Amino acid sequence: MEIKTNAKCAGCSSAIVGAVKKQFPDADLNLDLQSVDKVLHIHGIPEDADTAARVVKTIEETGFQASWLR
């Protein structure tokens, strides 16, 4: 699963990854700050609309913007 974010720095990345990891402890997460879309790559969780919506909501509740790229 790939989620577009508006992360800008390592602190942003840490906040986003920490919040998502709290909701999905078994997920493997990597936020690519070098990509244009600041993509959060997630492996180990279902790749469906419901799970993506939960991830996006978690990120937004942390104070960042997010959208599912599929």
mmCIF file of C-alpha atoms in Angstrom:
data_model
loop_
_atom_site.group_PDB
_atom_site.id
_atom_site.type_symbol
_atom_site.label_atom_id
_atom_site.label_comp_id
_atom_site.label_asym_id
_atom_site.label_seq_id
_atom_site.Cartn_x
_atom_site.Cartn_y
_atom_site.Cartn_z
ATOM 1 C CA MET A 1 0.000 0.000 0.000
ATOM 2 C CA GLU A 2 1.232 3.501 -0.765
ATOM 3 C CA ILE A 3 0.022 6.640 0.974
ATOM 4 C CA LYS A 4 0.913 10.147 -0.222
ATOM 5 C CA THR A 5 1.767 12.492 2.658
ATOM 6 C CA ASN A 6 2.916 16.052 3.182
ATOM 7 C CA ALA A 7 5.833 15.100 5.460
ATOM 8 C CA LYS A 8 8.777 17.473 5.194
ATOM 9 C CA CYS A 9 11.445 16.217 7.600
ATOM 10 C CA ALA A 10 12.634 13.345 9.763
ATOM 11 C CA GLY A 11 10.468 14.625 12.623
ATOM 12 C CA CYS A 12 7.376 14.501 10.412
ATOM 13 C CA SER A 13 8.336 11.022 9.265
ATOM 14 C CA SER A 14 8.808 9.845 12.837
ATOM 15 C CA ALA A 15 5.397 11.189 13.893
ATOM 16 C CA ILE A 16 3.612 9.582 10.938
ATOM 17 C CA VAL A 17 5.384 6.228 11.178
ATOM 18 C CA GLY A 18 4.870 6.121 14.955
ATOM 19 C CA ALA A 19 1.140 6.807 14.694
ATOM 20 C CA VAL A 20 0.586 4.243 11.937
ATOM 21 C CA LYS A 21 2.738 1.657 13.734
ATOM 22 C CA LYS A 22 0.609 2.144 16.857
ATOM 23 C CA GLN A 23 -2.542 1.292 14.864
ATOM 24 C CA PHE A 24 -0.900 -1.479 12.817
ATOM 25 C CA PRO A 25 1.916 -2.964 14.942
ATOM 26 C CA ASP A 26 2.725 -5.737 12.444
ATOM 27 C CA ALA A 27 3.116 -3.382 9.472
ATOM 28 C CA ASP A 28 6.459 -2.774 7.790
ATOM 29 C CA LEU A 29 6.679 0.985 7.153
ATOM 30 C CA ASN A 30 9.022 3.179 5.127
ATOM 31 C CA LEU A 31 8.378 6.868 4.432
ATOM 32 C CA ASP A 32 10.344 8.113 1.423
ATOM 33 C CA LEU A 33 11.099 11.779 2.070
ATOM 34 C CA GLN A 34 13.076 11.982 -1.200
ATOM 35 C CA SER A 35 10.055 11.267 -3.405
ATOM 36 C CA VAL A 36 7.928 14.154 -4.694
ATOM 37 C CA ASP A 37 4.807 12.706 -3.034
ATOM 38 C CA LYS A 38 6.557 11.829 0.279
ATOM 39 C CA VAL A 39 5.159 8.308 -0.031
ATOM 40 C CA LEU A 40 4.615 6.056 2.966
ATOM 41 C CA HIS A 41 5.131 2.453 1.800
ATOM 42 C CA ILE A 42 3.272 -0.072 3.943
ATOM 43 C CA HIS A 43 3.625 -3.857 3.792
ATOM 44 C CA GLY A 44 2.069 -6.528 5.965
ATOM 45 C CA ILE A 45 -1.495 -5.194 6.201
ATOM 46 C CA PRO A 46 -4.507 -5.694 3.901
ATOM 47 C CA GLU A 47 -4.404 -3.489 0.807
ATOM 48 C CA ASP A 48 -8.067 -2.558 0.641
ATOM 49 C CA ALA A 49 -10.100 0.637 0.810
ATOM 50 C CA ASP A 50 -11.135 0.159 4.446
ATOM 51 C CA THR A 51 -7.576 -0.302 5.678
ATOM 52 C CA ALA A 52 -6.344 2.595 3.535
ATOM 53 C CA ALA A 53 -9.054 4.824 5.015
ATOM 54 C CA ARG A 54 -7.920 3.869 8.529
ATOM 55 C CA VAL A 55 -4.295 4.680 7.675
ATOM 56 C CA VAL A 56 -5.252 8.033 6.116
ATOM 57 C CA LYS A 57 -7.406 8.901 9.151
ATOM 58 C CA THR A 58 -4.559 7.991 11.516
ATOM 59 C CA ILE A 59 -2.140 10.239 9.618
ATOM 60 C CA GLU A 60 -4.642 13.101 9.468
ATOM 61 C CA GLU A 61 -5.303 12.830 13.220
ATOM 62 C CA THR A 62 -1.545 13.281 13.674
ATOM 63 C CA GLY A 63 -1.805 16.627 11.871
ATOM 64 C CA PHE A 64 -0.657 15.717 8.370
ATOM 65 C CA GLN A 65 -2.359 15.344 5.007
ATOM 66 C CA ALA A 66 -2.616 11.916 3.401
ATOM 67 C CA SER A 67 -4.215 10.154 0.462
ATOM 68 C CA TRP A 68 -4.184 6.576 -0.778
ATOM 69 C CA LEU A 69 -2.234 6.052 -4.000
ATOM 70 C CA ARG A 70 -3.213 2.346 -4.229
#
